[in-house]
Coordinates of C-alpha atoms (C1' of nucleotides) in Angstrom, one line a residue:
Chain A
M97 CA 41.8 -5.5 1.3
A98 CA 39.6 -5.1 -1.9
R99 CA 37.4 -2.4 -2.5
R100 CA 33.5 -2.9 -0.8
E101 CA 31.0 -3.9 -3.3
P102 CA 28.9 -1.4 -4.1
L103 CA 25.8 -0.4 -2.2
N104 CA 22.1 -1.1 -3.3
R105 CA 18.7 -0.4 -2.4
E106 CA 18.2 -3.2 -0.8
K107 CA 21.4 -3.2 1.7
V108 CA 20.4 0.5 2.6
L109 CA 16.5 -0.8 3.6
D110 CA 18.3 -3.9 5.6
A111 CA 20.7 -1.8 7.6
A112 CA 17.9 0.6 8.0
L113 CA 15.1 -1.4 9.5
A114 CA 18.3 -3.0 11.8
L115 CA 19.2 0.9 12.8
A116 CA 15.3 1.5 13.6
D117 CA 14.6 -1.2 15.4
S118 CA 17.4 -0.9 17.8
E119 CA 17.6 2.8 18.2
G120 CA 13.8 3.5 17.2
L121 CA 12.3 5.7 14.7
D122 CA 14.1 9.3 15.9
G123 CA 17.7 7.2 16.0
L124 CA 17.4 6.5 12.5
T125 CA 19.6 9.3 11.0
M126 CA 20.8 9.6 7.7
R127 CA 24.3 9.8 8.8
K128 CA 23.9 7.1 11.5
L129 CA 22.9 4.7 8.6
A130 CA 25.4 5.7 6.6
K131 CA 28.2 5.1 9.0
T132 CA 26.6 1.7 9.7
L133 CA 26.9 1.1 6.0
G134 CA 31.0 2.3 6.1
V135 CA 29.9 5.2 3.9
E136 CA 29.5 8.6 4.2
A137 CA 25.7 10.0 4.5
M138 CA 25.3 11.8 1.2
A139 CA 26.3 8.3 -0.8
L140 CA 23.0 6.8 0.6
Y141 CA 20.9 9.2 -2.4
N142 CA 22.4 7.1 -4.8
H143 CA 19.9 4.4 -4.0
V144 CA 16.9 6.2 -2.1
S145 CA 15.7 9.5 -2.9
N146 CA 15.0 11.0 0.6
K147 CA 14.4 9.8 4.1
A148 CA 10.7 9.2 3.5
D149 CA 11.8 6.9 0.9
I150 CA 13.5 4.4 3.4
L151 CA 10.5 5.0 5.8
D152 CA 8.3 3.7 2.9
G153 CA 10.6 0.8 1.9
I154 CA 11.1 -0.7 5.6
A155 CA 7.1 -0.3 6.0
E156 CA 6.7 -2.1 2.9
R157 CA 9.1 -5.1 4.0
V158 CA 7.2 -5.4 7.3
M159 CA 4.0 -5.3 6.0
A160 CA 4.9 -7.8 3.0
D161 CA 5.3 -10.3 6.0
I162 CA 1.6 -10.0 6.9
P163 CA 0.1 -13.4 6.3
S164 CA -2.9 -13.4 3.8
A165 CA -6.0 -15.5 5.3
D166 CA -7.4 -18.6 3.7
P167 CA -10.4 -17.5 1.9
A168 CA -12.3 -21.0 2.7
L169 CA -12.1 -19.9 6.5
P170 CA -15.2 -18.4 7.6
W171 CA -15.0 -14.1 7.5
A172 CA -14.7 -13.9 11.5
E173 CA -11.7 -16.3 11.3
R174 CA -10.2 -14.7 8.7
V175 CA -10.8 -11.4 10.5
R176 CA -9.2 -12.8 13.7
T177 CA -5.8 -14.3 11.4
L178 CA -5.6 -10.7 9.6
A179 CA -5.6 -8.9 12.7
L180 CA -3.0 -11.0 14.4
G181 CA -1.1 -11.4 11.6
M182 CA -0.7 -7.5 12.0
Y183 CA -0.1 -7.0 15.3
R184 CA 3.1 -9.7 15.1
A185 CA 4.4 -8.5 12.1
Y186 CA 4.4 -4.9 13.5
R187 CA 5.0 -6.2 16.7
V188 CA 8.7 -7.1 15.6
H189 CA 9.5 -3.6 14.1
P190 CA 7.4 -1.3 15.9
V191 CA 9.0 1.6 14.0
V192 CA 6.5 1.1 11.1
P193 CA 3.1 1.8 13.5
L194 CA 5.0 4.7 14.9
A195 CA 5.9 5.9 11.1
M196 CA 2.4 5.5 9.8
V197 CA 0.7 7.0 12.4
S198 CA 3.0 10.0 12.5
D199 CA 2.7 10.4 8.7
Q200 CA 6.5 9.5 7.7
A201 CA 5.0 6.6 6.0
N202 CA 3.0 6.2 2.6
P203 CA -0.7 4.7 3.9
A204 CA -1.4 3.8 0.2
S205 CA 1.3 1.8 -0.8
P206 CA 0.3 -1.6 -2.5
A207 CA 1.4 -3.5 0.6
A208 CA -0.4 -1.4 3.3
L209 CA -3.6 -1.9 0.9
R210 CA -3.4 -5.5 0.9
P211 CA -4.1 -6.6 4.3
V212 CA -6.9 -3.7 4.3
E213 CA -8.5 -4.9 1.1
A214 CA -8.4 -8.6 2.9
L215 CA -10.3 -7.4 6.2
A216 CA -12.7 -5.2 4.1
G217 CA -13.4 -8.6 1.9
A218 CA -14.2 -10.6 5.1
F219 CA -16.6 -7.9 6.2
V220 CA -18.7 -7.8 2.9
E221 CA -18.9 -11.4 3.1
A222 CA -20.2 -11.2 6.6
G223 CA -22.4 -8.8 4.9
F224 CA -21.8 -5.0 6.1
D225 CA -23.1 -2.3 4.1
D226 CA -20.7 0.3 3.9
D227 CA -21.0 2.1 6.8
G228 CA -20.8 -0.9 8.8
L229 CA -17.8 -1.8 6.4
R230 CA -16.3 1.2 7.5
W231 CA -16.8 0.8 11.2
A232 CA -15.6 -2.7 11.3
V233 CA -12.3 -2.0 9.6
G234 CA -11.6 0.9 11.8
A235 CA -12.3 -1.0 14.8
V236 CA -10.0 -3.6 14.1
N237 CA -7.4 -1.4 13.0
S238 CA -7.7 0.9 16.0
L239 CA -7.2 -2.1 18.2
V240 CA -4.3 -3.5 16.3
F241 CA -2.5 0.0 16.3
G242 CA -3.2 1.1 19.6
S243 CA -2.4 -2.2 21.4
L244 CA 0.8 -2.2 19.8
L245 CA 1.3 1.4 20.4
L246 CA 0.4 1.5 23.5
I247 CA 3.4 -1.6 24.2
T248 CA 6.3 0.5 23.1
S249 CA 5.3 3.8 24.9
G250 CA 5.1 2.2 28.6
F251 CA 1.8 3.7 29.0
G252 CA -1.3 1.8 29.8
T253 CA -0.4 -1.9 28.3
A254 CA 3.3 -2.0 29.0
P255 CA 5.6 -4.9 28.4
P256 CA 7.2 -7.1 31.4
G257 CA 10.6 -4.6 30.2
P258 CA 11.2 -3.6 34.0
E259 CA 13.2 -0.1 33.4
Q260 CA 9.5 0.6 31.7
L261 CA 8.3 0.5 34.6
E262 CA 10.7 2.3 36.6
P263 CA 9.0 6.0 35.9
F264 CA 6.1 4.6 38.1
A265 CA 8.3 3.4 40.8
G266 CA 6.8 6.9 42.6
V267 CA 3.3 6.1 42.8
D268 CA 1.8 6.3 46.1
P269 CA -0.4 2.8 47.0
A270 CA -2.6 4.9 49.2
E271 CA -3.3 7.6 46.6
L272 CA -3.6 5.4 43.3
P273 CA -4.8 2.2 45.1
H274 CA -6.5 0.8 41.5
F275 CA -3.7 1.7 39.4
S276 CA -0.9 0.3 41.8
R277 CA -2.8 -3.0 41.4
L278 CA -2.7 -2.6 38.0
L279 CA 1.1 -1.9 38.3
G280 CA 1.4 -5.6 39.8
A281 CA 0.1 -7.1 37.4
L282 CA 1.7 -5.5 34.5
R283 CA 5.0 -7.5 35.4
R284 CA 2.8 -10.3 34.3
L285 CA 2.0 -9.3 31.2
D286 CA 1.8 -11.2 28.1
P287 CA 0.8 -8.5 25.5
E288 CA -0.1 -10.8 22.4
K289 CA -2.3 -12.7 25.0
D290 CA -4.2 -9.4 26.0
F291 CA -4.4 -8.3 22.7
E292 CA -6.3 -11.8 21.4
R293 CA -8.7 -11.5 24.6
A294 CA -9.6 -7.7 23.4
L295 CA -9.6 -9.1 19.8
D296 CA -12.2 -12.0 20.5
V297 CA -14.6 -9.8 22.1
L298 CA -14.4 -7.2 19.3
I299 CA -14.8 -10.2 16.7
A300 CA -17.8 -11.6 19.1
G301 CA -19.4 -8.5 18.8
L302 CA -19.2 -7.8 14.9
E303 CA -20.6 -11.0 14.3
A304 CA -23.7 -10.0 16.6
A305 CA -23.5 -6.7 14.4
A306 CA -23.6 -8.9 11.3
A307 CA -26.0 -11.0 12.4
G308 CA -28.5 -7.9 12.7
K309 CA -28.3 -7.3 16.7
S310 CA -27.3 -4.0 18.2
P311 CA -24.6 -2.6 18.9
G312 CA -23.5 -2.5 15.4
G313 CA -25.7 -0.8 13.4
S314 CA -27.6 -1.4 9.9
T315 CA -25.7 -4.1 8.7
R316 CA -27.8 -6.8 6.6
R317 CA -28.1 -6.0 3.0
Chain B
M90 CA 5.6 51.3 22.6
A91 CA 6.2 49.9 26.4
R92 CA 8.0 47.2 26.5
R93 CA 6.2 43.9 26.2
E94 CA 5.5 42.5 30.2
P95 CA 7.8 39.4 30.9
L96 CA 7.1 35.6 29.8
N97 CA 5.7 33.0 32.0
R98 CA 5.4 29.4 32.0
E99 CA 1.7 29.6 31.5
K100 CA 2.4 31.6 28.1
V101 CA 4.6 29.3 26.6
L102 CA 2.5 26.6 27.1
D103 CA -0.1 28.3 25.2
A104 CA 1.7 29.2 22.5
A105 CA 3.2 25.9 22.3
L106 CA -0.1 23.8 22.4
A107 CA -1.7 26.7 19.6
L108 CA 2.1 25.8 17.8
A109 CA 1.6 22.5 18.1
D110 CA -1.9 21.9 16.9
S111 CA -1.6 23.8 13.9
E112 CA 1.8 22.9 12.6
G113 CA 2.0 19.2 14.4
L114 CA 4.3 17.8 16.6
D115 CA 7.2 18.2 14.2
G116 CA 6.6 21.8 13.5
L117 CA 6.9 22.4 17.3
T118 CA 10.1 23.6 17.7
M119 CA 11.7 26.1 20.2
R120 CA 12.9 28.3 17.7
K121 CA 9.6 28.9 15.9
L122 CA 7.7 28.9 19.3
A123 CA 9.9 31.7 20.4
K124 CA 8.9 33.7 17.1
T125 CA 5.6 33.3 17.8
L126 CA 6.5 34.7 21.4
G127 CA 8.2 37.6 19.9
V128 CA 11.5 36.4 21.4
E129 CA 14.7 34.5 20.8
A130 CA 15.0 30.7 21.3
M131 CA 16.8 31.0 24.3
A132 CA 14.4 33.1 26.3
L133 CA 12.0 30.2 26.3
Y134 CA 14.7 28.3 28.7
N135 CA 14.2 30.9 31.8
H136 CA 10.4 29.5 31.9
V137 CA 10.7 25.9 31.1
S138 CA 13.6 23.4 31.3
N139 CA 13.7 22.1 27.9
K140 CA 11.6 20.8 25.2
A141 CA 10.4 17.5 27.1
D142 CA 9.4 19.9 29.5
I143 CA 6.9 21.9 27.4
L144 CA 5.7 18.4 26.0
D145 CA 5.0 17.5 29.7
G146 CA 3.4 20.7 30.0
I147 CA 0.8 20.6 27.2
A148 CA 0.2 17.0 27.5
E149 CA -0.9 17.4 31.5
R150 CA -3.0 20.2 30.6
V151 CA -4.9 18.4 28.0
M152 CA -5.4 15.4 30.2
A153 CA -6.8 17.9 32.7
D154 CA -9.7 18.3 30.9
I155 CA -10.8 14.9 30.8
P156 CA -13.7 14.7 32.6
S157 CA -14.0 12.3 35.9
A158 CA -17.0 10.0 35.9
D159 CA -19.6 10.3 38.4
P160 CA -19.0 7.5 41.5
A161 CA -22.6 6.6 41.7
L162 CA -22.9 5.6 37.6
P163 CA -22.8 1.9 37.5
W164 CA -19.1 1.0 36.5
A165 CA -19.8 -0.1 32.7
E166 CA -21.4 3.6 32.1
R167 CA -18.3 5.2 34.3
V168 CA -15.8 3.5 31.9
R169 CA -18.0 4.6 28.9
T170 CA -17.7 8.2 30.2
L171 CA -14.0 8.2 30.5
A172 CA -13.1 6.6 27.5
L173 CA -15.3 8.8 25.6
G174 CA -13.8 11.8 27.8
M175 CA -10.4 10.7 26.9
Y176 CA -11.1 10.5 23.1
R177 CA -12.6 14.1 23.1
A178 CA -9.8 15.4 25.0
Y179 CA -7.3 14.1 22.9
R180 CA -8.9 14.6 19.7
V181 CA -8.8 18.3 19.9
H182 CA -4.9 17.9 20.4
P183 CA -3.9 15.1 18.6
V184 CA 0.1 16.3 19.4
V185 CA -0.6 14.8 22.7
P186 CA -1.7 10.9 22.1
L187 CA 1.4 11.1 19.6
A188 CA 3.7 12.8 22.1
M189 CA 3.2 10.1 24.2
V190 CA 3.2 7.1 22.2
S191 CA 6.6 8.1 20.9
D192 CA 7.7 8.7 24.1
Q193 CA 8.0 12.1 24.2
A194 CA 5.8 12.8 26.9
N195 CA 6.1 11.8 30.8
P196 CA 3.3 8.5 31.3
A197 CA 3.9 9.0 35.0
S198 CA 2.5 12.5 35.6
P199 CA -0.3 12.7 38.1
A200 CA -2.6 14.1 35.3
A201 CA -1.9 10.9 33.3
L202 CA -2.4 8.6 36.0
R203 CA -5.8 9.9 37.1
P204 CA -8.1 8.5 34.4
V205 CA -6.1 5.5 34.6
E206 CA -6.6 5.1 38.0
A207 CA -10.6 6.1 37.2
L208 CA -10.7 3.5 35.0
A209 CA -9.0 0.8 37.0
G210 CA -11.5 1.5 39.6
A211 CA -14.4 0.7 37.4
F212 CA -13.0 -2.5 36.7
V213 CA -12.1 -3.3 40.5
E214 CA -15.9 -2.3 41.5
A215 CA -17.0 -5.0 38.4
G216 CA -14.9 -7.6 40.1
F217 CA -12.0 -8.2 37.6
D218 CA -9.4 -9.8 39.2
D219 CA -5.5 -8.3 38.7
D220 CA -5.1 -10.1 35.5
G221 CA -8.5 -9.1 34.2
L222 CA -8.1 -5.6 35.6
R223 CA -4.9 -5.3 33.3
W224 CA -6.4 -6.7 30.2
A225 CA -9.8 -4.6 30.7
V226 CA -7.7 -1.5 31.4
G227 CA -5.4 -2.4 28.4
A228 CA -8.2 -2.9 25.8
V229 CA -9.8 0.6 26.6
N230 CA -6.8 2.1 26.2
S231 CA -5.8 0.8 23.1
L232 CA -9.1 1.5 21.5
V233 CA -9.1 4.6 22.4
F234 CA -5.6 5.8 21.2
G235 CA -5.7 3.5 18.1
S236 CA -9.0 5.3 17.2
L237 CA -7.3 8.9 17.4
L238 CA -4.1 7.8 15.9
L239 CA -5.2 6.6 13.1
I240 CA -7.7 9.2 12.2
T241 CA -4.8 12.0 11.7
S242 CA -2.7 9.6 9.9
G243 CA -5.3 9.4 7.0
F244 CA -4.6 5.3 7.5
G245 CA -7.2 3.4 8.6
T246 CA -10.5 5.3 9.9
A247 CA -9.3 8.5 8.1
P248 CA -11.7 12.0 8.4
P249 CA -14.0 13.7 6.0
G250 CA -10.9 15.8 5.3
P251 CA -10.9 15.5 1.6
E252 CA -6.8 16.0 0.8
Q253 CA -6.6 13.1 3.4
L254 CA -8.2 10.5 0.9
E255 CA -5.8 12.2 -1.7
P256 CA -2.9 9.4 -1.5
F257 CA -5.8 6.9 -2.2
A258 CA -6.6 8.7 -5.8
G259 CA -4.8 6.0 -7.4
V260 CA -6.5 3.0 -6.3
D261 CA -7.8 0.7 -8.9
P262 CA -11.4 -0.4 -8.1
A263 CA -11.1 -3.3 -10.3
E264 CA -7.9 -4.4 -8.4
L265 CA -9.1 -3.6 -4.8
P266 CA -12.6 -3.6 -5.1
H267 CA -13.6 -3.7 -1.3
F268 CA -10.9 -1.2 -0.5
S269 CA -12.3 1.0 -2.7
R270 CA -16.1 0.2 -1.3
L271 CA -14.5 1.6 2.0
L272 CA -12.9 4.7 0.4
G273 CA -16.3 5.7 -0.5
A274 CA -17.7 5.2 2.9
L275 CA -14.7 6.8 4.7
R276 CA -16.5 10.5 2.9
R277 CA -19.2 9.9 5.3
L278 CA -16.9 9.4 8.4
D279 CA -17.9 10.7 12.0
P280 CA -15.1 9.6 13.9
E281 CA -16.6 9.9 16.8
K282 CA -19.7 7.6 16.0
D283 CA -17.4 5.0 14.9
F284 CA -15.3 5.2 18.1
E285 CA -18.6 4.7 20.3
R286 CA -19.6 1.7 18.2
A287 CA -16.6 0.2 18.8
L288 CA -16.5 1.2 22.7
D289 CA -19.9 0.0 23.4
V290 CA -19.2 -3.7 21.8
L291 CA -15.9 -3.9 23.9
I292 CA -17.8 -2.7 27.1
A293 CA -20.6 -5.2 26.2
G294 CA -17.9 -7.9 25.9
L295 CA -16.1 -6.5 29.5
E296 CA -19.8 -6.9 31.1
A297 CA -20.1 -10.5 29.9
A298 CA -16.6 -11.2 31.4
A299 CA -17.3 -9.5 34.2
A300 CA -20.3 -12.1 34.6
G301 CA -18.1 -14.8 34.2
K302 CA -18.6 -15.6 30.6
S303 CA -15.9 -15.9 28.1
P304 CA -14.1 -14.5 26.0
G305 CA -12.8 -12.5 28.9
G306 CA -11.3 -15.1 31.3
S307 CA -11.0 -15.9 35.1
T308 CA -12.5 -12.9 36.7
R309 CA -14.8 -13.4 39.8
R310 CA -13.4 -12.7 42.8
Chain C
dA294 C1' 15.3 39.0 36.2
dC295 C1' 15.1 38.4 32.2
dC296 C1' 17.0 38.5 27.5
dT297 C1' 20.7 37.8 23.8
dG298 C1' 24.2 36.3 20.3
dA299 C1' 27.5 33.2 19.7
dA300 C1' 28.4 28.9 19.4
dC301 C1' 28.5 23.4 19.5
dA302 C1' 26.8 19.2 17.8
dC303 C1' 23.3 17.8 15.2
dC304 C1' 19.9 17.0 11.2
dG305 C1' 18.4 16.3 5.8
dT306 C1' 19.5 17.4 1.5
dT307 C1' 22.0 19.7 -2.7
dC308 C1' 25.5 20.2 -5.7
dA309 C1' 30.5 20.2 -8.0
dA310 C1' 34.1 17.7 -7.7
dG311 C1' 36.6 13.4 -7.2
dT312 C1' 37.7 8.0 -9.1
Chain D
dA276 C1' 28.8 4.1 -11.9
dC277 C1' 29.6 5.4 -7.5
dC278 C1' 31.4 8.1 -3.9
dT279 C1' 33.2 12.3 -1.3
dG280 C1' 33.6 17.3 0.8
dA281 C1' 31.8 21.4 1.5
dA282 C1' 27.9 23.9 2.1
dC283 C1' 23.1 25.3 3.3
dA284 C1' 19.3 25.9 6.5
dC285 C1' 17.6 24.0 9.8
dC286 C1' 17.5 21.3 15.0
dG287 C1' 18.1 21.5 20.9
dT288 C1' 21.0 23.0 24.3
dT289 C1' 24.7 25.8 27.0
dC290 C1' 27.2 29.6 28.7
dA291 C1' 28.8 34.3 28.9
dA292 C1' 27.1 38.4 28.2
dG293 C1' 23.8 42.2 28.2
dT294 C1' 20.2 45.5 30.2

DNA sequence: ACCTGAACACCGTTCAAGT
DNA sequence: ACCTGAACACCGTTCAAGT
């Protein structure tokens, strides 16, 4: 059998993303990743500078999958498209939002800035002033990241995965009647649908704010 | 000097929360925690069963600080009080939301369920059906957790902490004009104020949904 | 009853050495 | 040019031993 052709950065990142998807952020270790590639852990350092570089690399890849919004669309539609695009891209690779939120991936990479720039552009067009801009971008980002992070944790908005509901098996319906109802409804959850509903509410509020109504504060320029 | 009086679970959790607050979730290790208490790491296992138990313990403590809402208040006010209470409790100890979201703290502890039960109760009173209940609780939780988690990460809604803005120092205002504007506005950020604005928008949308209007979907029972 | 030391199976990372 | 082995400073955790 011929000697395996050499590694390169792309192959390392491919394998790292695959490993992180299947094993989670904690399961992504240099040693396991190396084994996946049929190599010793130290060989990886010829192609990436360290683990943080790997996390940055996979984050950039996933963020590159976020579609940009047609600039011809009205700003509110662009916001919707962008937020949904972020949600969908991160949903496939939940390690990435988790890495960002735990400070293990660079928040200032060009790939990370692109969707935020587009979001901000939409709000500028809507007429938000600087404070309104900050608030609006923060609100959308919070909803996107919060929806994603709670999905994987089984807390709050859990996915249909039944083993994820297992920790709640012991709740007494007599003691927590409302939560028990919620638990039943979680079995029918389509996370993206619920996210879209919340997003539409938020965008409606942003439109009202842009039109000068409360609760949005000073906005018209 | 007299022999130090023995450790107990409460002292371990006190020290653990303090260490996690100052060093972050990754800085909380059994060995460092032990040193803080003037003891060897293995001594901790006499008072907690393992590290997961510590994380659960500090999470429970912080969640116990979430005030419950006066049941005499209208449901929307109760939702507001509860959400703001979660935000404030977690804001002081951001390790806790991070631990929950990375599956390192038990989402089914009584302390964790209490605020969710109260939230759900408010939405039941508002007349939401099961699917509406799930959506509404998920939306509020998502906004709370998203707002908190993005604060600490410096991504999205960053706090005034200037060293947190440092990674963005290299952005070219010509290339990312809207983001640069946002960056300027971040320096004036009061995270809780922005959170409250977003929360008010969401609650207004939930009230509209409860009254049978879109975008909230089927709600009246 | 409470604590320690040594040990095990893991981490990320460096460095000299091999081909 | 690329990979490996040995080593270092860390992890969480177990277990026998000390007081």
